[in-house]
Backbone as JSON Lines, residues from 0, in Angstrom:
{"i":0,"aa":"X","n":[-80.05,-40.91,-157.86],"ca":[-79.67,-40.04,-156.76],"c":[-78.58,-40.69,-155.91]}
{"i":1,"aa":"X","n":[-78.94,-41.71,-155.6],"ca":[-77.8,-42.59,-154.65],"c":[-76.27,-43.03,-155.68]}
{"i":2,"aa":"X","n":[-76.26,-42.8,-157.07],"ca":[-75.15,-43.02,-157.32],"c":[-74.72,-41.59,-157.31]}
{"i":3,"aa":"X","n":[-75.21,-40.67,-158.07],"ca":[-74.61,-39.04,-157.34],"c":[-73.9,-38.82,-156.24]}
{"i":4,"aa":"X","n":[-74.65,-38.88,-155.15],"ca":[-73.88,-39.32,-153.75],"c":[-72.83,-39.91,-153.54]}
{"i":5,"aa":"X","n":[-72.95,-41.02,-154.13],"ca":[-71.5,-41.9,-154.0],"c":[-70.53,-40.96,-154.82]}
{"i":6,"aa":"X","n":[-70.8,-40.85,-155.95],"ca":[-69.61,-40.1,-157.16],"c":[-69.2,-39.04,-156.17]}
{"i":7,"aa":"X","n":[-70.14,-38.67,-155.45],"ca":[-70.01,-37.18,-154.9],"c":[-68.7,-37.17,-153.78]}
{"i":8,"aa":"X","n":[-69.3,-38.81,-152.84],"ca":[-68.23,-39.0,-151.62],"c":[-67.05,-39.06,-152.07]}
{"i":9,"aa":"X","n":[-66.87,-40.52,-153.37],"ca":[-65.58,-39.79,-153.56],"c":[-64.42,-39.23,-154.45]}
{"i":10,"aa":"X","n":[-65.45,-37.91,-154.7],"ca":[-64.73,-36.39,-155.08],"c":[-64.67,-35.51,-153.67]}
{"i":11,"aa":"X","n":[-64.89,-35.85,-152.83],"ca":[-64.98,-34.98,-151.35],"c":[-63.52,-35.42,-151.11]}
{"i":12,"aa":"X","n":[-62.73,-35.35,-151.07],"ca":[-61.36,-35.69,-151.16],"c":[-60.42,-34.99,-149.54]}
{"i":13,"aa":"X","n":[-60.91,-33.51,-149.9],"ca":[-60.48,-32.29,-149.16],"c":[-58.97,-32.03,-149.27]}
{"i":14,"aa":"X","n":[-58.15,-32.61,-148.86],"ca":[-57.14,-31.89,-147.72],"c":[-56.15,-33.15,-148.93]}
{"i":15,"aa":"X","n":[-55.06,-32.91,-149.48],"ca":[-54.23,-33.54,-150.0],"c":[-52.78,-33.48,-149.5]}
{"i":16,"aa":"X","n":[-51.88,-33.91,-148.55],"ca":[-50.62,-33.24,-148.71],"c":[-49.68,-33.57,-149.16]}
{"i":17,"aa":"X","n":[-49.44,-33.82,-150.66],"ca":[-48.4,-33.74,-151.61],"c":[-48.66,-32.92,-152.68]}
{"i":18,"aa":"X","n":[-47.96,-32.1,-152.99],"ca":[-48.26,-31.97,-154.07],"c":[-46.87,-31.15,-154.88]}
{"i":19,"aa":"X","n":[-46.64,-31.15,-156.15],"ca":[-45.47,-30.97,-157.31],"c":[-44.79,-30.05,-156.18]}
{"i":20,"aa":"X","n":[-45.29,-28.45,-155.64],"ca":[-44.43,-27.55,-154.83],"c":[-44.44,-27.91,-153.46]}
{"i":21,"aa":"X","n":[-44.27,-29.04,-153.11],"ca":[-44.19,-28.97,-151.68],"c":[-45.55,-29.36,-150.46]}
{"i":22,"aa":"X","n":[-44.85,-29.32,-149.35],"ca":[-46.31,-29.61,-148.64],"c":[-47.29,-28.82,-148.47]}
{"i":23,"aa":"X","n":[-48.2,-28.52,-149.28],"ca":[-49.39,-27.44,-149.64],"c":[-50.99,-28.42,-149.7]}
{"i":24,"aa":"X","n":[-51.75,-27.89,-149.07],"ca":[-52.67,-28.66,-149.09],"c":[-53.53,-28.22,-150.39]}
{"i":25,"aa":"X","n":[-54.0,-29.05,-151.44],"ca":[-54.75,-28.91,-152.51],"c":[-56.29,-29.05,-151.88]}
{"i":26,"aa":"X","n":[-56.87,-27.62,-152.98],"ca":[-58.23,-27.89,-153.04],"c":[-58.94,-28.51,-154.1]}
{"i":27,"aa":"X","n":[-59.74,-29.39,-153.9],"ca":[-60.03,-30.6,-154.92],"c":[-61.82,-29.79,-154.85]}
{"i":28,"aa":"X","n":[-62.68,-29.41,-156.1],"ca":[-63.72,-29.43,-156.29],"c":[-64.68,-30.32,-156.28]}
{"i":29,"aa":"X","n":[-65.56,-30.0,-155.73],"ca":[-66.76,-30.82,-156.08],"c":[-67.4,-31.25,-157.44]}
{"i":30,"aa":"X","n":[-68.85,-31.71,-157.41],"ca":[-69.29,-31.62,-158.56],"c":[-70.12,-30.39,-159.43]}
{"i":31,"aa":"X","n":[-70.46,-29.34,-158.25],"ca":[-70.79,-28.54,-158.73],"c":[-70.14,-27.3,-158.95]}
{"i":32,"aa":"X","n":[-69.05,-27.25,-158.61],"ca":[-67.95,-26.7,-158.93],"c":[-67.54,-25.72,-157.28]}
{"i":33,"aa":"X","n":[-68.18,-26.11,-156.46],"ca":[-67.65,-25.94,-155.17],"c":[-66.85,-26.22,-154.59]}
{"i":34,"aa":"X","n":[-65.74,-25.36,-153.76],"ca":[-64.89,-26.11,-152.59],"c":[-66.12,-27.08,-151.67]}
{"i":35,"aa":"X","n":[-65.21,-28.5,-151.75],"ca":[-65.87,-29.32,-151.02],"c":[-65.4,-29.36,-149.96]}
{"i":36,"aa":"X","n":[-63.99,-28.65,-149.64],"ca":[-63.62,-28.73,-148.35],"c":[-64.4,-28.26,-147.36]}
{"i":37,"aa":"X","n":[-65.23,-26.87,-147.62],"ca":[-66.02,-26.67,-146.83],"c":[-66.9,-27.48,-145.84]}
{"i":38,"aa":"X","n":[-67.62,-28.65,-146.3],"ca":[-67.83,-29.33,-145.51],"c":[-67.71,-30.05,-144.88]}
{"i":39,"aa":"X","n":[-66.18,-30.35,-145.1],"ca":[-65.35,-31.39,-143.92],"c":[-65.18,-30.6,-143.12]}
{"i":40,"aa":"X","n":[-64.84,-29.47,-143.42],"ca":[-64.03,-29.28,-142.0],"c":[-65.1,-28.02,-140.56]}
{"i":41,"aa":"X","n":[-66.39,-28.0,-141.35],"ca":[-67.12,-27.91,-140.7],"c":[-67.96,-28.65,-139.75]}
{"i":42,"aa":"X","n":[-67.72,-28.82,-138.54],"ca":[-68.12,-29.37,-137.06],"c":[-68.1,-29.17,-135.55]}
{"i":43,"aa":"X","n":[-68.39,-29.12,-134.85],"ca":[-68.44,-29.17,-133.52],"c":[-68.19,-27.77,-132.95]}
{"i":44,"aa":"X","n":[-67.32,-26.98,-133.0],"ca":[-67.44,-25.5,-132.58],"c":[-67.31,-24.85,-133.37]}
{"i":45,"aa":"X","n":[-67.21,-25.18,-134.5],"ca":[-67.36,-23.62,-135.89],"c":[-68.55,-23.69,-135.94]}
{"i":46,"aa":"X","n":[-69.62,-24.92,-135.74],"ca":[-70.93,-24.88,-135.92],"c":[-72.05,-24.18,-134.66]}
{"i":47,"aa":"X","n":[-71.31,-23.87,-133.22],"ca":[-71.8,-24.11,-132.07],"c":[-71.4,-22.93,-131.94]}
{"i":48,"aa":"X","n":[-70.16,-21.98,-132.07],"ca":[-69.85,-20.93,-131.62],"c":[-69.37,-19.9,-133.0]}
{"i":49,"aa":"X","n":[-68.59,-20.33,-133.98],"ca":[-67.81,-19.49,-134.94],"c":[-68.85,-19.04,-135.73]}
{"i":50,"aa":"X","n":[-70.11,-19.65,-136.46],"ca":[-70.73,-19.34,-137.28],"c":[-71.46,-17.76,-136.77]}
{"i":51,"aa":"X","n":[-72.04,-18.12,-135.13],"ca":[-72.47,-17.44,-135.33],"c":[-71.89,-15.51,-134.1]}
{"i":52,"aa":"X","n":[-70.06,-16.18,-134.13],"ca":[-69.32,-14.85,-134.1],"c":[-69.36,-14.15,-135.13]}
{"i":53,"aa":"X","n":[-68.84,-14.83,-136.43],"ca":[-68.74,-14.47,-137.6],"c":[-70.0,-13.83,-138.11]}
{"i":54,"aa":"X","n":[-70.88,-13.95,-137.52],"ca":[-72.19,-13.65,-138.15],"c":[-72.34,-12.1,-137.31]}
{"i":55,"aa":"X","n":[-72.4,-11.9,-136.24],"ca":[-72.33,-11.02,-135.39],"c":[-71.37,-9.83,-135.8]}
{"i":56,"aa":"X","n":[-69.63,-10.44,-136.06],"ca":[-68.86,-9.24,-136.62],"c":[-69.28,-8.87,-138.01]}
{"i":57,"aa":"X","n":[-69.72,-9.63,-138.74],"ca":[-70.01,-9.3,-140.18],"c":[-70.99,-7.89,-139.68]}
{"i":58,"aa":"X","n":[-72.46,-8.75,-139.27],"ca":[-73.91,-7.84,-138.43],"c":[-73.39,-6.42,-138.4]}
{"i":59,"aa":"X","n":[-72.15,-6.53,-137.48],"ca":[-71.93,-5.44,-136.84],"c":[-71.09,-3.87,-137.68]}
{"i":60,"aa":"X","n":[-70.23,-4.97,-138.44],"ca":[-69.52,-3.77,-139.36],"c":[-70.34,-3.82,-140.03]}
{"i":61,"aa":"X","n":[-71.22,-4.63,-141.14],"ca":[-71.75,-4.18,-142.29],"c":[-72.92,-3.06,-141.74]}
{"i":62,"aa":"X","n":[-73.42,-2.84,-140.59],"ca":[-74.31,-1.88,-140.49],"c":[-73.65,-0.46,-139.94]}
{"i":63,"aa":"X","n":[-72.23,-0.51,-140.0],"ca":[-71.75,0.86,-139.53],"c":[-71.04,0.87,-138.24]}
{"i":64,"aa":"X","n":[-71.26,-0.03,-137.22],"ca":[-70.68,-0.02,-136.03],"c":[-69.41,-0.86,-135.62]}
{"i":65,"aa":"X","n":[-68.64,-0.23,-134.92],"ca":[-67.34,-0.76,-134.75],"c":[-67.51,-2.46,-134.02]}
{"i":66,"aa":"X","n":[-66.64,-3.56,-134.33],"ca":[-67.09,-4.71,-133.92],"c":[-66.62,-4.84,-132.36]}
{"i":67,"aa":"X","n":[-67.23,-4.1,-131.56],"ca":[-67.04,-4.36,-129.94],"c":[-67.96,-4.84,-129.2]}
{"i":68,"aa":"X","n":[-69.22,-4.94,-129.27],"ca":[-70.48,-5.67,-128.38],"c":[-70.97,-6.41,-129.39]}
{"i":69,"aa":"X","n":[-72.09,-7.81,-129.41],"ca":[-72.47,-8.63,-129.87],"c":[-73.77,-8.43,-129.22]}
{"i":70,"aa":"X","n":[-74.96,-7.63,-129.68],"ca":[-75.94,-7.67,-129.11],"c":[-76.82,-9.03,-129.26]}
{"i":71,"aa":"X","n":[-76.36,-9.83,-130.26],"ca":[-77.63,-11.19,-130.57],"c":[-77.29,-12.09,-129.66]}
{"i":72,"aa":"X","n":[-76.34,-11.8,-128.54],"ca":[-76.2,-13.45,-127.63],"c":[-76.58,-13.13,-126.58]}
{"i":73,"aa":"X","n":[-77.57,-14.08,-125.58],"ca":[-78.43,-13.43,-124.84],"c":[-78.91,-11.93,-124.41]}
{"i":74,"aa":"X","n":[-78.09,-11.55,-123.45],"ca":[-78.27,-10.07,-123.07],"c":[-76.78,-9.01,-123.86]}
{"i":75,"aa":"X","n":[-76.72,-10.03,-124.41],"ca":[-75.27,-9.81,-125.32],"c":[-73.97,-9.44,-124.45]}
{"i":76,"aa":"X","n":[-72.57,-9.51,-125.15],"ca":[-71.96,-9.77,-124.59],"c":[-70.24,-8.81,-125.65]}
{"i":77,"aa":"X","n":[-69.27,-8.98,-124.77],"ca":[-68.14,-8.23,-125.56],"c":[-67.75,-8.9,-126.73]}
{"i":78,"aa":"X","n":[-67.49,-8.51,-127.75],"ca":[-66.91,-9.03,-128.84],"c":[-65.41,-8.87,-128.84]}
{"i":79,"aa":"X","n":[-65.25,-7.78,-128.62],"ca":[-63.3,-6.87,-128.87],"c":[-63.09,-7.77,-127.62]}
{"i":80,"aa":"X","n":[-63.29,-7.91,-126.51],"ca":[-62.74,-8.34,-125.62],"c":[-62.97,-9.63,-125.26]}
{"i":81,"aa":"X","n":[-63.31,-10.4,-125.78],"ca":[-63.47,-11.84,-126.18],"c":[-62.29,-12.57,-127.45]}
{"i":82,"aa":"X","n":[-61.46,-13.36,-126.6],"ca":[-60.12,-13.52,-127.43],"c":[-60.77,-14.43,-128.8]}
{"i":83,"aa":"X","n":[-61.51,-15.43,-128.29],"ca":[-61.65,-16.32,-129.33],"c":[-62.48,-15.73,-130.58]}
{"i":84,"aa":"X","n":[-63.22,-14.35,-130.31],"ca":[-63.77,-13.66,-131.45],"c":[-62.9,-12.94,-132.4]}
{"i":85,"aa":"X","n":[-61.35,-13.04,-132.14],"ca":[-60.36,-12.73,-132.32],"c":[-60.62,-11.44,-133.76]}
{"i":86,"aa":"X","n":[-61.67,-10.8,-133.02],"ca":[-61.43,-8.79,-133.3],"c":[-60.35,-8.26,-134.62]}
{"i":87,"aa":"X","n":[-59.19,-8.35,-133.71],"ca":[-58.32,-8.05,-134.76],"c":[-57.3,-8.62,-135.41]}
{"i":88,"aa":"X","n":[-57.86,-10.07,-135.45],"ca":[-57.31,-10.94,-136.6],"c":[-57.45,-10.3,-137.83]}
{"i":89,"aa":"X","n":[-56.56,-10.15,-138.43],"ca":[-56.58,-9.62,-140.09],"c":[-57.59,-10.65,-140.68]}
{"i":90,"aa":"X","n":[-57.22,-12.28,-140.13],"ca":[-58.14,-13.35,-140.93],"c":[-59.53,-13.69,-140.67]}
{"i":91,"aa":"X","n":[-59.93,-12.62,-139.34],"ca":[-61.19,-12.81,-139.13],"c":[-61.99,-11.13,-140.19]}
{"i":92,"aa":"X","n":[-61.02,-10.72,-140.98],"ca":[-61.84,-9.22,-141.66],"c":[-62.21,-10.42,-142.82]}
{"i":93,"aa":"X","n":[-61.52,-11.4,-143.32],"ca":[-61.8,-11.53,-144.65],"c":[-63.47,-12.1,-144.6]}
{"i":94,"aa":"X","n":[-64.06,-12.82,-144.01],"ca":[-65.47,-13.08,-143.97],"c":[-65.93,-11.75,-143.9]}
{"i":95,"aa":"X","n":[-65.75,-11.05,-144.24],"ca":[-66.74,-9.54,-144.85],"c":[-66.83,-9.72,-146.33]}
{"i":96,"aa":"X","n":[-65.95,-10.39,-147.08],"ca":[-66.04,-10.57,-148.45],"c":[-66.08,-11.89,-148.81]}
{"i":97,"aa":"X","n":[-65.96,-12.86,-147.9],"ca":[-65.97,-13.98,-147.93],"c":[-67.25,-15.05,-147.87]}
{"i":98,"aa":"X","n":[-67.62,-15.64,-148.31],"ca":[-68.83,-16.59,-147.57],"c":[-68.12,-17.11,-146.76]}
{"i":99,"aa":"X","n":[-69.24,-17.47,-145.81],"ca":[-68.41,-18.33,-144.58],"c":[-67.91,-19.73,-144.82]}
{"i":100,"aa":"X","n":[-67.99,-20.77,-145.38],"ca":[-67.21,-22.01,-145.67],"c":[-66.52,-21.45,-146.82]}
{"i":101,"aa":"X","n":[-65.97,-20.19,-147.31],"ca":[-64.68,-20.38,-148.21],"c":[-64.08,-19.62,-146.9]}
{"i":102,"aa":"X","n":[-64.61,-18.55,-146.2],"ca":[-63.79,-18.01,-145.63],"c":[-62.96,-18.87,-144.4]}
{"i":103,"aa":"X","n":[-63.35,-19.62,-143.98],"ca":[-63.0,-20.48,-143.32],"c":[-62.07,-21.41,-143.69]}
{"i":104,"aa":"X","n":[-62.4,-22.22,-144.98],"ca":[-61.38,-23.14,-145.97],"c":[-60.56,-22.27,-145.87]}
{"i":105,"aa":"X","n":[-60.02,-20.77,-146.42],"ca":[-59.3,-19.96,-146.42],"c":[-58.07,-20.19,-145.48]}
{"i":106,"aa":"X","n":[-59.27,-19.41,-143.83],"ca":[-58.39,-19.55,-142.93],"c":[-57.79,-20.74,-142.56]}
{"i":107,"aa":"X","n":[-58.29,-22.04,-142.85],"ca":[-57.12,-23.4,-142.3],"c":[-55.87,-23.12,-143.24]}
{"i":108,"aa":"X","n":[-56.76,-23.36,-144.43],"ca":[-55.44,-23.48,-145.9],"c":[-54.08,-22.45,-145.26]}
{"i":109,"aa":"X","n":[-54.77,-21.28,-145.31],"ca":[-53.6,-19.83,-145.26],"c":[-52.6,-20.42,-143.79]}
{"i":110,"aa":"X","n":[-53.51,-20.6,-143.06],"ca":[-52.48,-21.14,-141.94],"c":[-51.39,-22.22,-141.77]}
{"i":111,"aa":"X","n":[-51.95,-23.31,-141.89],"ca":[-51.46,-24.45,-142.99],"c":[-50.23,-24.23,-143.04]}
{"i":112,"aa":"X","n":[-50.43,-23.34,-144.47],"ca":[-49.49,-22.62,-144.85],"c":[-48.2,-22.18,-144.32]}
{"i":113,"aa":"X","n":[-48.79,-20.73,-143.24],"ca":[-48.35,-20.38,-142.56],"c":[-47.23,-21.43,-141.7]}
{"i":114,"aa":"X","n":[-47.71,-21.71,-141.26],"ca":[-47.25,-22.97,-140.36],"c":[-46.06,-23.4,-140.72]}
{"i":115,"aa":"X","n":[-46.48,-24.38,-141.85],"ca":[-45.59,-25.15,-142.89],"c":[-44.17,-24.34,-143.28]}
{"i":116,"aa":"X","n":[-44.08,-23.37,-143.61],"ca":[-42.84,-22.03,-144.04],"c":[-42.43,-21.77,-142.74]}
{"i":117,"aa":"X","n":[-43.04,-21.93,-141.06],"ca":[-42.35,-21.18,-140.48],"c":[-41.58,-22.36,-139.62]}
{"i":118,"aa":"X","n":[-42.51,-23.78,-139.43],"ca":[-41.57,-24.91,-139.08],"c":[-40.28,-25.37,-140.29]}
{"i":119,"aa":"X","n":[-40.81,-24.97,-141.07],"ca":[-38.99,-25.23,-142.36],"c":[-38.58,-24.06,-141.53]}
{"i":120,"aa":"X","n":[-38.53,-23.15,-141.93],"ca":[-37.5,-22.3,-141.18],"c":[-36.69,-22.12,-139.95]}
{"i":121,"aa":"X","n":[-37.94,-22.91,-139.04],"ca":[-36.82,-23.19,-137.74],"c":[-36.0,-23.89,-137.94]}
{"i":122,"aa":"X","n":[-36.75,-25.26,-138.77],"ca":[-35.72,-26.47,-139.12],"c":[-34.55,-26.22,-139.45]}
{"i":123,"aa":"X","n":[-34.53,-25.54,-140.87],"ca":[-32.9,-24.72,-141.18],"c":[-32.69,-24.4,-140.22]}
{"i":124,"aa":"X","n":[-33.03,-22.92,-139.68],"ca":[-31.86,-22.51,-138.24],"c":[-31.58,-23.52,-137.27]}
{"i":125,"aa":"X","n":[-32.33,-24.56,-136.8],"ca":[-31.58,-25.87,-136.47],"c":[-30.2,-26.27,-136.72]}
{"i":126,"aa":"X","n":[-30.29,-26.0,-137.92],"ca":[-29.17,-26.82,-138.94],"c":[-29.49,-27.83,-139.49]}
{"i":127,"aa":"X","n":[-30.73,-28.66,-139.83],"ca":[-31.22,-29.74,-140.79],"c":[-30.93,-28.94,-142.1]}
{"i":128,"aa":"X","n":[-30.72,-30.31,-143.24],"ca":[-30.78,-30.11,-144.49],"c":[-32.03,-28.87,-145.04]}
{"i":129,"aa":"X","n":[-32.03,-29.12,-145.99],"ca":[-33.12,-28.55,-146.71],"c":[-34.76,-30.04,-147.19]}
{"i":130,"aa":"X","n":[-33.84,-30.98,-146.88],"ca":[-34.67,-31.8,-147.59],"c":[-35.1,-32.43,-146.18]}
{"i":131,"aa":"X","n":[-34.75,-32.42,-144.81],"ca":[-34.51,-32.58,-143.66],"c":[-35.96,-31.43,-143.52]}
{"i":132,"aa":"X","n":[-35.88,-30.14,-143.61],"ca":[-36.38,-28.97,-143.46],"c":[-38.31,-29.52,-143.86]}
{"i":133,"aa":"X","n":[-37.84,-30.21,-145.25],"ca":[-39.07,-30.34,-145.54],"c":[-39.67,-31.48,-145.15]}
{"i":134,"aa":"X","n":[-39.26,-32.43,-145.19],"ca":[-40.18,-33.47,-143.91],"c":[-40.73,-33.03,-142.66]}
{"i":135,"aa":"X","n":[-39.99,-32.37,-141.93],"ca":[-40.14,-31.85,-140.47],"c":[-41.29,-30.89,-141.31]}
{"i":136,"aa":"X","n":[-41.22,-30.18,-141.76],"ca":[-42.57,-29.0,-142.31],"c":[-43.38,-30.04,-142.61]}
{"i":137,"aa":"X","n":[-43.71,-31.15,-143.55],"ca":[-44.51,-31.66,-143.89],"c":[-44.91,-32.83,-143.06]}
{"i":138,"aa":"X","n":[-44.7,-33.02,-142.41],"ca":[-44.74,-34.09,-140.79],"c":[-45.56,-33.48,-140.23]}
{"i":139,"aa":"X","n":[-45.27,-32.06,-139.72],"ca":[-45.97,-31.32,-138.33],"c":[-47.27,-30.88,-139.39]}
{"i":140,"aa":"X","n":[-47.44,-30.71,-140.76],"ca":[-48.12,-30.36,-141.27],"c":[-49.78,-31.13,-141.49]}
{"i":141,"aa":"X","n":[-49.39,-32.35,-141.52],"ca":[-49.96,-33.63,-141.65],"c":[-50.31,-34.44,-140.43]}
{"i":142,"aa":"X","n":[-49.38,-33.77,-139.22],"ca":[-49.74,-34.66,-137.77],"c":[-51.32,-34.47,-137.28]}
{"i":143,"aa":"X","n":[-51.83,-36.01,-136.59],"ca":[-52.89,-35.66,-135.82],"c":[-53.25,-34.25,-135.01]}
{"i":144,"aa":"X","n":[-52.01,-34.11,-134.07],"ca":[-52.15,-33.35,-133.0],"c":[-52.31,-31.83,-133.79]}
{"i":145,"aa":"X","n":[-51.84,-31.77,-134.3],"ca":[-52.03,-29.98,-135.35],"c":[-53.26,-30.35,-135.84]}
{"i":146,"aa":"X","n":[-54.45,-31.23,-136.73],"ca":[-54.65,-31.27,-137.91],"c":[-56.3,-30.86,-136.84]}
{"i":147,"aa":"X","n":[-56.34,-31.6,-135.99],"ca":[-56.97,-31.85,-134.85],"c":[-58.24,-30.7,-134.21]}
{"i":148,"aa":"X","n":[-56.98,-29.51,-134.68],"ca":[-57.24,-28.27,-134.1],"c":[-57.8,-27.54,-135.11]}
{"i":149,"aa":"X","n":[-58.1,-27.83,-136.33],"ca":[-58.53,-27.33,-137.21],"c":[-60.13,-26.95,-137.42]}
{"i":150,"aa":"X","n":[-60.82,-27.58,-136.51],"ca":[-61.94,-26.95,-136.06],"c":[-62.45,-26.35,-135.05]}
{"i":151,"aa":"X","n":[-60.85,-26.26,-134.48],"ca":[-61.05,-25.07,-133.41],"c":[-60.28,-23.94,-133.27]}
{"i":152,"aa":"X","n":[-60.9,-23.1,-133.96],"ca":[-60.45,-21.95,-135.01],"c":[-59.16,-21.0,-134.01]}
{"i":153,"aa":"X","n":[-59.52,-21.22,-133.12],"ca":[-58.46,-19.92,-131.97],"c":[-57.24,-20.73,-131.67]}
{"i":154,"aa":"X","n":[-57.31,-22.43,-131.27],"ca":[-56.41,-22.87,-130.59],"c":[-55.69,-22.64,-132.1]}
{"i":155,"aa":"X","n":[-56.26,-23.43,-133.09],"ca":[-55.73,-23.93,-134.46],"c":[-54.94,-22.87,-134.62]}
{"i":156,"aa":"X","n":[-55.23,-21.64,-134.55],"ca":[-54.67,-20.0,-135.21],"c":[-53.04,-20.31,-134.36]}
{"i":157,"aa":"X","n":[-53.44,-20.42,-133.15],"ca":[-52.24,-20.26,-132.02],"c":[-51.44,-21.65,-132.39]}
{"i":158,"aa":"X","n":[-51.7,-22.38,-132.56],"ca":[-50.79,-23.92,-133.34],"c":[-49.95,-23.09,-134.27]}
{"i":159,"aa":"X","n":[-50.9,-22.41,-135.24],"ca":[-49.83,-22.54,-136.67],"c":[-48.96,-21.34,-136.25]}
{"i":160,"aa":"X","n":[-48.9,-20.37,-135.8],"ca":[-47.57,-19.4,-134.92],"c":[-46.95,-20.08,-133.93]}
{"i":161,"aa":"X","n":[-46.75,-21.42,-133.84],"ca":[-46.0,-22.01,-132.87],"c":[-44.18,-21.78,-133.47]}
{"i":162,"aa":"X","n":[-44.5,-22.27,-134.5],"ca":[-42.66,-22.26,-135.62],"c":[-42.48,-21.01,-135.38]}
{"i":163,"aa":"X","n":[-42.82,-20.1,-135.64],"ca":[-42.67,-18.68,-135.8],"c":[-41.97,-18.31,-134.58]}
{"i":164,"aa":"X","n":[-42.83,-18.8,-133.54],"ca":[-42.64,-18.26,-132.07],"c":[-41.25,-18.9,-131.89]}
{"i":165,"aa":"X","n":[-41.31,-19.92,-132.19],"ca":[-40.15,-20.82,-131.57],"c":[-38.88,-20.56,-132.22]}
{"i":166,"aa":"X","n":[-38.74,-20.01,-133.75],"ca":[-37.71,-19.8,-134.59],"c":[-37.61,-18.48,-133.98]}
{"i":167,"aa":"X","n":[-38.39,-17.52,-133.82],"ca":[-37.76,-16.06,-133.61],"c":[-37.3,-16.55,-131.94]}
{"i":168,"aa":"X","n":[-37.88,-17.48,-130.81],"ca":[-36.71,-17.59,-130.02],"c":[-35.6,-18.06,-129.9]}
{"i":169,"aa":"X","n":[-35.41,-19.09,-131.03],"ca":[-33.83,-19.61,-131.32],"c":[-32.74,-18.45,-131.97]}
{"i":170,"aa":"X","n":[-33.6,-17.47,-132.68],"ca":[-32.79,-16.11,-133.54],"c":[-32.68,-15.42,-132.0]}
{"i":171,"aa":"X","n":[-33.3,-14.84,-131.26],"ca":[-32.71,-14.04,-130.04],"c":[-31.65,-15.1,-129.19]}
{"i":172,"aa":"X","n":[-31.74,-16.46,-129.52],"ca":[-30.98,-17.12,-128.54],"c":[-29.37,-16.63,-128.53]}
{"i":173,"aa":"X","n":[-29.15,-16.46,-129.83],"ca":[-27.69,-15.64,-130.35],"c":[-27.23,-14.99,-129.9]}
{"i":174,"aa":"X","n":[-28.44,-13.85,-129.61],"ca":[-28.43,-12.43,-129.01],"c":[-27.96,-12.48,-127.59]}
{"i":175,"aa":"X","n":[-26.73,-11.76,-127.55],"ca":[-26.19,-11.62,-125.79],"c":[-26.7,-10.51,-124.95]}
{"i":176,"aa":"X","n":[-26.46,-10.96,-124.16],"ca":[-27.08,-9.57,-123.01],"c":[-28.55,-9.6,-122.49]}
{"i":177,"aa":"X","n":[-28.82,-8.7,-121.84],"ca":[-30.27,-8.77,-120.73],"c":[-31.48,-8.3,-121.74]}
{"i":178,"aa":"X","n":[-30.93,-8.03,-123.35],"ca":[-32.18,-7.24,-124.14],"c":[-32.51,-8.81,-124.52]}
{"i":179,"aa":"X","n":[-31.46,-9.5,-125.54],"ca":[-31.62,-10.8,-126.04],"c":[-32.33,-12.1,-124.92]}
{"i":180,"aa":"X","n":[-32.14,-11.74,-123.93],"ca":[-32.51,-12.31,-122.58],"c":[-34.27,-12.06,-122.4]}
{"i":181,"aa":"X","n":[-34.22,-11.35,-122.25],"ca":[-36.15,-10.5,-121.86],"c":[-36.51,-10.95,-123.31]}
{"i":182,"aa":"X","n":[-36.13,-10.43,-124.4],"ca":[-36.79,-10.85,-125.74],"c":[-37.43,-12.37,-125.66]}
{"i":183,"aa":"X","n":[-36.31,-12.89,-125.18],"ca":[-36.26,-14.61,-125.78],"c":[-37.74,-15.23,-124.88]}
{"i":184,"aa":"X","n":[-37.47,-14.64,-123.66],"ca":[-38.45,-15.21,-122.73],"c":[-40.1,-14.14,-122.98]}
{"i":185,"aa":"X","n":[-40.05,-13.12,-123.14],"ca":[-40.95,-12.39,-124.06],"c":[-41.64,-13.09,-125.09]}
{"i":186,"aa":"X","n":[-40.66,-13.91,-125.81],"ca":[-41.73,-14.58,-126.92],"c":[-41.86,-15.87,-126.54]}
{"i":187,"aa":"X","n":[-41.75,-16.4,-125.86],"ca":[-42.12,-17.91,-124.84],"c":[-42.95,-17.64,-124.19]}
């Protein structure tokens, strides 16, 4: 049993960032043919608060009702209007088909992701290389301060639309006049 364990620790690998296409984080299996990421990156408020939002919006649509009140938390409480239950995240529907530690692995990976494509892209509109482009993507990708947030599912979400935010305000920066003006500060 205790050498299982060990073999087991280390195949728990999780989170890789190199790989042949770029900075993409690989999922490395377990031994039983599970994402093992799941249990790294489960702790401290996915365990205390997310499990059991997620449990509540699932509750709530799978029995027919639109996901706006959370009757299981004390005297219960708003769901739609509670940001961090984040309602109408597209990435909070997929745990309807999801188990919850893939759906979750999901959401870091996809963001990650996300992230990664939208800091290259500022980079280019910068004017860095391409190979410039991809360090800076794979830097911010790999930093403490991002990686950090990864178990805290709302800030983490709002991290990885940071490039996004910041590249579509360097694209209005172009833009002249009082529309390009309100836009720019609109998305800041």
């Amino acid at each position: 049993l205790r050498e299982a364990e060990a073999r087991r620790d280390r195949t728990d690998l999780g989170l890789r960032p190199v790989s042949p296409i770029g900075p993409v984080p690989i999922l490395e299996r377990g031994e039983a043919g599970d994402p093992s990421i799941g249990r790294i990156l489960f702790e401290r408020d996915i365990l205390t608060y997310w499990v059991s939002q997620v449990e509540s919006f699932v509750g709530s649509v799978s029995s027919g009702s639109w996901p706006v009140w959370d009757p299981w938390v004390s005297f219960g409480q708003p769901m739609l209007a509670q940001p961090d239950t984040q309602v109408l995240y597209p990435f909070t529907w997929l745990n309807l088909v999801l188990p919850l530690q893939v759906g979750y692995t999901a959401f870091v990976l996809a963001h990650l992701w996300l992230s990664v494509v939208g800091l290259f892209r500022l980079a280019r509109r910068l004017g860095t290389t391409p190979a410039g482009a991809f360090v800076a993507a794979a830097v911010w990708m790999i930093s403490g301060p991002f990686l950090s947030l990864a178990n805290v599912w709302h800030h983490f979400a709002g991290a990885a639309w940071m490039p996004w935010i910041l590249d579509a305000a360097v694209a209005t920066a172009a833009t002249a006049g009082r529309r390009g003006h309100v836009l720019r500060w609109g998305l800041l």
